[in-house]
PDB file of C-alpha atoms in Angstrom:
ATOM      1  CA  MET A   1     240.397  22.369  22.243  1.00  0.00           C
ATOM      2  CA  THR A   2     239.858  25.196  19.744  1.00  0.00           C
ATOM      3  CA  ASP A   3     240.653  25.041  16.069  1.00  0.00           C
ATOM      4  CA  ALA A   4     243.732  27.169  16.677  1.00  0.00           C
ATOM      5  CA  HIS A   5     245.321  24.315  18.666  1.00  0.00           C
ATOM      6  CA  ILE A   6     244.803  21.526  16.110  1.00  0.00           C
ATOM      7  CA  PRO A   7     248.122  20.708  14.435  1.00  0.00           C
ATOM      8  CA  LEU A   8     248.051  21.085  10.668  1.00  0.00           C
ATOM      9  CA  GLN A   9     248.848  18.065   8.538  1.00  0.00           C
ATOM     10  CA  PRO A  10     250.923  18.426   5.389  1.00  0.00           C
ATOM     11  CA  THR A  11     249.029  18.066   2.131  1.00  0.00           C
ATOM     12  CA  PRO A  12     250.045  15.162  -0.125  1.00  0.00           C
ATOM     13  CA  SER A  13     252.454  15.919  -2.943  1.00  0.00           C
ATOM     14  CA  HIS A  14     251.053  16.051  -6.442  1.00  0.00           C
ATOM     15  CA  THR A  15     252.510  16.513  -9.874  1.00  0.00           C
ATOM     16  CA  VAL A  16     251.444  19.538 -11.869  1.00  0.00           C
ATOM     17  CA  GLY A  17     249.487  18.620 -14.967  1.00  0.00           C
ATOM     18  CA  PRO A  18     249.399  16.375 -16.841  1.00  0.00           C
ATOM     19  CA  PHE A  19     249.988  18.773 -19.715  1.00  0.00           C
ATOM     20  CA  TYR A  20     251.627  16.255 -22.070  1.00  0.00           C
ATOM     21  CA  GLY A  21     248.227  15.364 -23.557  1.00  0.00           C
ATOM     22  CA  TYR A  22     248.071  18.834 -25.076  1.00  0.00           C
ATOM     23  CA  ALA A  23     251.105  18.788 -27.366  1.00  0.00           C
ATOM     24  CA  LEU A  24     252.590  15.310 -27.538  1.00  0.00           C
ATOM     25  CA  PRO A  25     249.908  13.147 -29.205  1.00  0.00           C
ATOM     26  CA  PHE A  26     249.773  13.419 -32.998  1.00  0.00           C
ATOM     27  CA  PRO A  27     247.387  12.161 -35.700  1.00  0.00           C
ATOM     28  CA  GLY A  28     247.804   8.428 -36.289  1.00  0.00           C
ATOM     29  CA  GLY A  29     250.121   8.111 -33.294  1.00  0.00           C
ATOM     30  CA  GLY A  30     249.196   4.460 -32.795  1.00  0.00           C
ATOM     31  CA  ASP A  31     249.522   3.464 -36.457  1.00  0.00           C
ATOM     32  CA  VAL A  32     253.096   2.161 -36.478  1.00  0.00           C
ATOM     33  CA  ALA A  33     252.609  -0.057 -39.537  1.00  0.00           C
ATOM     34  CA  PRO A  34     251.560   1.645 -42.786  1.00  0.00           C
ATOM     35  CA  ALA A  35     247.981   0.918 -43.879  1.00  0.00           C
ATOM     36  CA  GLY A  36     247.700  -2.378 -45.728  1.00  0.00           C
ATOM     37  CA  SER A  37     250.954  -3.827 -44.343  1.00  0.00           C
ATOM     38  CA  GLU A  38     250.966  -7.608 -44.367  1.00  0.00           C
ATOM     39  CA  GLY A  39     251.093  -9.143 -40.892  1.00  0.00           C
ATOM     40  CA  THR A  40     249.710  -6.130 -39.029  1.00  0.00           C
ATOM     41  CA  VAL A  41     248.783  -6.864 -35.407  1.00  0.00           C
ATOM     42  CA  THR A  42     246.854  -4.847 -32.857  1.00  0.00           C
ATOM     43  CA  VAL A  43     248.246  -4.393 -29.350  1.00  0.00           C
ATOM     44  CA  HIS A  44     245.876  -2.745 -26.904  1.00  0.00           C
ATOM     45  CA  GLY A  45     244.981  -2.586 -23.247  1.00  0.00           C
ATOM     46  CA  HIS A  46     244.104  -0.383 -20.312  1.00  0.00           C
ATOM     47  CA  VAL A  47     246.213   1.567 -17.835  1.00  0.00           C
ATOM     48  CA  TYR A  48     245.037   1.048 -14.240  1.00  0.00           C
ATOM     49  CA  ASP A  49     246.043   2.893 -11.095  1.00  0.00           C
ATOM     50  CA  GLY A  50     246.802   1.276  -7.712  1.00  0.00           C
ATOM     51  CA  SER A  51     243.125   0.915  -6.806  1.00  0.00           C
ATOM     52  CA  GLY A  52     242.240  -0.695 -10.131  1.00  0.00           C
ATOM     53  CA  ALA A  53     240.599   2.409 -11.625  1.00  0.00           C
ATOM     54  CA  PRO A  54     241.353   3.247 -15.276  1.00  0.00           C
ATOM     55  CA  VAL A  55     243.702   6.182 -15.915  1.00  0.00           C
ATOM     56  CA  PRO A  56     241.990   8.358 -18.554  1.00  0.00           C
ATOM     57  CA  ASP A  57     244.869  10.735 -19.226  1.00  0.00           C
ATOM     58  CA  ALA A  58     247.952   8.540 -19.503  1.00  0.00           C
ATOM     59  CA  LEU A  59     250.270   8.619 -22.507  1.00  0.00           C
ATOM     60  CA  ILE A  60     251.921   5.465 -23.855  1.00  0.00           C
ATOM     61  CA  GLU A  61     255.030   5.474 -26.048  1.00  0.00           C
ATOM     62  CA  LEU A  62     256.132   2.309 -27.844  1.00  0.00           C
ATOM     63  CA  TRP A  63     259.485   1.578 -29.496  1.00  0.00           C
ATOM     64  CA  GLN A  64     260.302  -1.640 -31.288  1.00  0.00           C
ATOM     65  CA  ALA A  65     262.413  -3.436 -33.824  1.00  0.00           C
ATOM     66  CA  GLY A  66     260.999  -4.188 -37.249  1.00  0.00           C
ATOM     67  CA  PRO A  67     260.035  -7.735 -38.262  1.00  0.00           C
ATOM     68  CA  ASP A  68     263.676  -8.326 -39.271  1.00  0.00           C
ATOM     69  CA  GLY A  69     264.958  -7.325 -35.809  1.00  0.00           C
ATOM     70  CA  ASP A  70     266.361  -4.010 -37.079  1.00  0.00           C
ATOM     71  CA  LEU A  71     266.049  -1.069 -34.668  1.00  0.00           C
ATOM     72  CA  ALA A  72     266.814   1.659 -37.224  1.00  0.00           C
ATOM     73  CA  GLY A  73     263.183   2.710 -37.750  1.00  0.00           C
ATOM     74  CA  ALA A  74     262.567   5.252 -40.500  1.00  0.00           C
ATOM     75  CA  PRO A  75     264.301   8.577 -39.811  1.00  0.00           C
ATOM     76  CA  GLY A  76     262.525  11.476 -41.479  1.00  0.00           C
ATOM     77  CA  SER A  77     259.189   9.670 -41.817  1.00  0.00           C
ATOM     78  CA  MET A  78     257.306  12.019 -39.491  1.00  0.00           C
ATOM     79  CA  ARG A  79     255.598  14.915 -41.276  1.00  0.00           C
ATOM     80  CA  ARG A  80     255.567  18.376 -39.716  1.00  0.00           C
ATOM     81  CA  ASP A  81     253.384  21.404 -40.308  1.00  0.00           C
ATOM     82  CA  PRO A  82     255.584  23.932 -42.135  1.00  0.00           C
ATOM     83  CA  VAL A  83     253.859  26.825 -40.331  1.00  0.00           C
ATOM     84  CA  ASP A  84     253.945  25.847 -36.664  1.00  0.00           C
ATOM     85  CA  GLY A  85     256.271  22.820 -36.708  1.00  0.00           C
ATOM     86  CA  GLY A  86     253.599  20.579 -35.136  1.00  0.00           C
ATOM     87  CA  HIS A  87     253.227  16.913 -36.006  1.00  0.00           C
ATOM     88  CA  LEU A  88     250.966  16.145 -38.948  1.00  0.00           C
ATOM     89  CA  GLY A  89     251.541  12.407 -38.611  1.00  0.00           C
ATOM     90  CA  ARG A  90     253.529   9.790 -40.487  1.00  0.00           C
ATOM     91  CA  ASN A  91     254.291   9.670 -44.176  1.00  0.00           C
ATOM     92  CA  GLY A  92     252.121   6.518 -44.468  1.00  0.00           C
ATOM     93  CA  VAL A  93     254.792   4.522 -46.277  1.00  0.00           C
ATOM     94  CA  ASP A  94     257.526   3.590 -43.794  1.00  0.00           C
ATOM     95  CA  PHE A  95     257.470   1.354 -40.726  1.00  0.00           C
ATOM     96  CA  THR A  96     258.697   3.692 -37.989  1.00  0.00           C
ATOM     97  CA  GLY A  97     258.898   1.409 -34.951  1.00  0.00           C
ATOM     98  CA  PHE A  98     257.504   4.244 -32.793  1.00  0.00           C
ATOM     99  CA  ALA A  99     254.044   5.019 -31.410  1.00  0.00           C
ATOM    100  CA  ARG A 100     252.647   7.657 -29.078  1.00  0.00           C
ATOM    101  CA  VAL A 101     249.126   6.898 -27.879  1.00  0.00           C
ATOM    102  CA  PRO A 102     246.981   8.680 -25.293  1.00  0.00           C
ATOM    103  CA  THR A 103     244.510   6.647 -23.267  1.00  0.00           C
ATOM    104  CA  ASP A 104     240.832   7.410 -23.760  1.00  0.00           C
ATOM    105  CA  ALA A 105     238.236   8.195 -21.071  1.00  0.00           C
ATOM    106  CA  ASP A 106     238.183   4.494 -20.118  1.00  0.00           C
ATOM    107  CA  GLY A 107     241.987   4.279 -19.799  1.00  0.00           C
ATOM    108  CA  HIS A 108     242.228   2.291 -23.072  1.00  0.00           C
ATOM    109  CA  TRP A 109     245.005   2.563 -25.670  1.00  0.00           C
ATOM    110  CA  THR A 110     245.545   0.881 -29.055  1.00  0.00           C
ATOM    111  CA  ALA A 111     248.463   0.524 -31.464  1.00  0.00           C
ATOM    112  CA  ARG A 112     248.590  -1.187 -34.861  1.00  0.00           C
ATOM    113  CA  THR A 113     252.027  -2.510 -35.668  1.00  0.00           C
ATOM    114  CA  LEU A 114     254.048  -5.469 -36.947  1.00  0.00           C
ATOM    115  CA  ARG A 115     255.416  -8.127 -34.639  1.00  0.00           C
ATOM    116  CA  PRO A 116     259.029  -7.298 -33.803  1.00  0.00           C
ATOM    117  CA  GLY A 117     261.761  -9.662 -34.901  1.00  0.00           C
ATOM    118  CA  ALA A 118     264.121 -11.310 -32.441  1.00  0.00           C
ATOM    119  CA  ARG A 119     267.459  -9.776 -31.587  1.00  0.00           C
ATOM    120  CA  THR A 120     270.375 -11.958 -30.501  1.00  0.00           C
ATOM    121  CA  GLY A 121     269.872 -13.179 -26.939  1.00  0.00           C
ATOM    122  CA  HIS A 122     266.420 -11.614 -26.502  1.00  0.00           C
ATOM    123  CA  ALA A 123     262.850 -12.683 -27.149  1.00  0.00           C
ATOM    124  CA  PRO A 124     260.960 -10.278 -29.444  1.00  0.00           C
ATOM    125  CA  TYR A 125     259.450  -7.408 -27.443  1.00  0.00           C
ATOM    126  CA  ILE A 126     258.083  -3.888 -27.664  1.00  0.00           C
ATOM    127  CA  SER A 127     259.529  -1.282 -25.293  1.00  0.00           C
ATOM    128  CA  VAL A 128     256.892   0.769 -23.469  1.00  0.00           C
ATOM    129  CA  CYS A 129     257.132   4.112 -21.680  1.00  0.00           C
ATOM    130  CA  VAL A 130     254.208   5.247 -19.493  1.00  0.00           C
ATOM    131  CA  PHE A 131     253.466   8.863 -18.585  1.00  0.00           C
ATOM    132  CA  ALA A 132     250.610   9.388 -16.123  1.00  0.00           C
ATOM    133  CA  ARG A 133     249.399  11.746 -13.444  1.00  0.00           C
ATOM    134  CA  GLY A 134     250.975  11.153 -10.081  1.00  0.00           C
ATOM    135  CA  LEU A 135     254.209   9.915 -11.653  1.00  0.00           C
ATOM    136  CA  LEU A 136     257.206  12.147 -11.044  1.00  0.00           C
ATOM    137  CA  HIS A 137     259.175  10.022 -13.531  1.00  0.00           C
ATOM    138  CA  HIS A 138     257.866   8.042 -16.471  1.00  0.00           C
ATOM    139  CA  LEU A 139     257.930   4.237 -16.228  1.00  0.00           C
ATOM    140  CA  PHE A 140     259.508   1.704 -18.580  1.00  0.00           C
ATOM    141  CA  THR A 141     258.298  -1.819 -19.264  1.00  0.00           C
ATOM    142  CA  ARG A 142     258.076  -4.301 -22.152  1.00  0.00           C
ATOM    143  CA  VAL A 143     255.429  -6.223 -24.073  1.00  0.00           C
ATOM    144  CA  TYR A 144     256.401  -9.779 -24.986  1.00  0.00           C
ATOM    145  CA  PHE A 145     254.222 -11.965 -27.206  1.00  0.00           C
ATOM    146  CA  PRO A 146     252.721 -15.330 -26.254  1.00  0.00           C
ATOM    147  CA  GLY A 147     253.895 -18.440 -28.060  1.00  0.00           C
ATOM    148  CA  ASP A 148     257.615 -17.588 -28.017  1.00  0.00           C
ATOM    149  CA  THR A 149     258.211 -20.185 -25.296  1.00  0.00           C
ATOM    150  CA  GLN A 150     261.850 -21.052 -25.982  1.00  0.00           C
ATOM    151  CA  ALA A 151     262.795 -17.422 -26.646  1.00  0.00           C
ATOM    152  CA  HIS A 152     261.142 -16.444 -23.341  1.00  0.00           C
ATOM    153  CA  ALA A 153     263.172 -19.069 -21.500  1.00  0.00           C
ATOM    154  CA  ASP A 154     266.381 -17.682 -23.028  1.00  0.00           C
ATOM    155  CA  ASP A 155     265.571 -13.999 -22.501  1.00  0.00           C
ATOM    156  CA  PRO A 156     267.684 -12.564 -19.635  1.00  0.00           C
ATOM    157  CA  LEU A 157     264.922 -10.324 -18.239  1.00  0.00           C
ATOM    158  CA  LEU A 158     262.152 -12.913 -18.342  1.00  0.00           C
ATOM    159  CA  ALA A 159     264.446 -15.622 -16.992  1.00  0.00           C
ATOM    160  CA  SER A 160     265.239 -13.434 -13.954  1.00  0.00           C
ATOM    161  CA  LEU A 161     261.565 -13.189 -12.897  1.00  0.00           C
ATOM    162  CA  ASP A 162     259.330 -15.681 -11.136  1.00  0.00           C
ATOM    163  CA  ALA A 163     256.355 -16.962 -13.137  1.00  0.00           C
ATOM    164  CA  GLU A 164     253.800 -14.577 -11.582  1.00  0.00           C
ATOM    165  CA  ARG A 165     255.881 -11.456 -12.275  1.00  0.00           C
ATOM    166  CA  ARG A 166     256.861 -12.699 -15.768  1.00  0.00           C
ATOM    167  CA  GLU A 167     253.167 -12.991 -16.616  1.00  0.00           C
ATOM    168  CA  THR A 168     252.741  -9.194 -16.286  1.00  0.00           C
ATOM    169  CA  LEU A 169     255.057  -8.693 -19.292  1.00  0.00           C
ATOM    170  CA  VAL A 170     253.440 -11.158 -21.717  1.00  0.00           C
ATOM    171  CA  ALA A 171     250.466 -10.001 -23.778  1.00  0.00           C
ATOM    172  CA  THR A 172     247.398 -12.218 -24.074  1.00  0.00           C
ATOM    173  CA  ALA A 173     246.365 -13.427 -27.533  1.00  0.00           C
ATOM    174  CA  GLU A 174     242.708 -12.699 -28.193  1.00  0.00           C
ATOM    175  CA  ARG A 175     240.210 -14.570 -30.336  1.00  0.00           C
ATOM    176  CA  ALA A 176     240.602 -12.089 -33.171  1.00  0.00           C
ATOM    177  CA  THR A 177     243.634 -13.130 -35.188  1.00  0.00           C
ATOM    178  CA  GLY A 178     246.501 -10.729 -34.677  1.00  0.00           C
ATOM    179  CA  SER A 179     245.035  -9.030 -31.610  1.00  0.00           C
ATOM    180  CA  TYR A 180     246.908  -8.922 -28.292  1.00  0.00           C
ATOM    181  CA  ARG A 181     245.865  -7.420 -24.968  1.00  0.00           C
ATOM    182  CA  PHE A 182     248.421  -5.854 -22.635  1.00  0.00           C
ATOM    183  CA  ASP A 183     247.105  -4.085 -19.535  1.00  0.00           C
ATOM    184  CA  ILE A 184     249.446  -1.870 -17.527  1.00  0.00           C
ATOM    185  CA  ARG A 185     248.896  -1.831 -13.758  1.00  0.00           C
ATOM    186  CA  LEU A 186     250.795   0.996 -12.101  1.00  0.00           C
ATOM    187  CA  GLN A 187     250.544  -0.425  -8.548  1.00  0.00           C
ATOM    188  CA  GLY A 188     248.792  -3.016  -6.454  1.00  0.00           C
ATOM    189  CA  GLU A 189     247.808  -6.566  -7.270  1.00  0.00           C
ATOM    190  CA  LYS A 190     249.477  -7.864 -10.444  1.00  0.00           C
ATOM    191  CA  GLU A 191     251.524  -4.662 -10.771  1.00  0.00           C
ATOM    192  CA  THR A 192     253.345  -4.609 -14.097  1.00  0.00           C
ATOM    193  CA  VAL A 193     257.104  -5.180 -13.895  1.00  0.00           C
ATOM    194  CA  PHE A 194     258.831  -1.845 -14.519  1.00  0.00           C
ATOM    195  CA  LEU A 195     262.471  -1.465 -15.498  1.00  0.00           C
ATOM    196  CA  ASP A 196     265.113   0.752 -13.928  1.00  0.00           C
ATOM    197  CA  PHE A 197     267.697   1.861 -16.477  1.00  0.00           C
ATOM    198  CA  GLN A 198     271.025   3.038 -15.047  1.00  0.00           C
TER     199      GLN A 198
END
């Protein structure tokens, strides 16, 4: 059989990019709580692909309520460059409830924030949006905090999951006070629970 008779196989699909790492991150993107805020906690982790390899060019967005459970954030607290309109960062005074953090070469991300307050009928959580290569659509998940046992039992999302799947949404408290680890696994063993909003 000559090469001319070998059927061609289609190439796998692939997203173009990722280009979001060029314009979306901004200085201090992971510093949700102003410097010196009482009760600041660190939430960090890695993003892993389906084979367990770190994803070095993912982008993580976090949204959360303030310690009082209020979702209002701080409109107008982001500073812009008057020349090109680009982000200069936060004003350094207000708690914004929003973070945008790229992963580093090891797939690691870090945010410094305040623990969110509870909202009626829900355990305190941080909403997470993941952008990464190979994803045609970004993914949504949540970070819950350990120790909120009764609130977890009453939370509609957590209550709907079996124990093994629920575990993928609860951060792990580390030895350092106020430090929590939350790894995001895009596929495979211990895949993070992702949400489908309709």
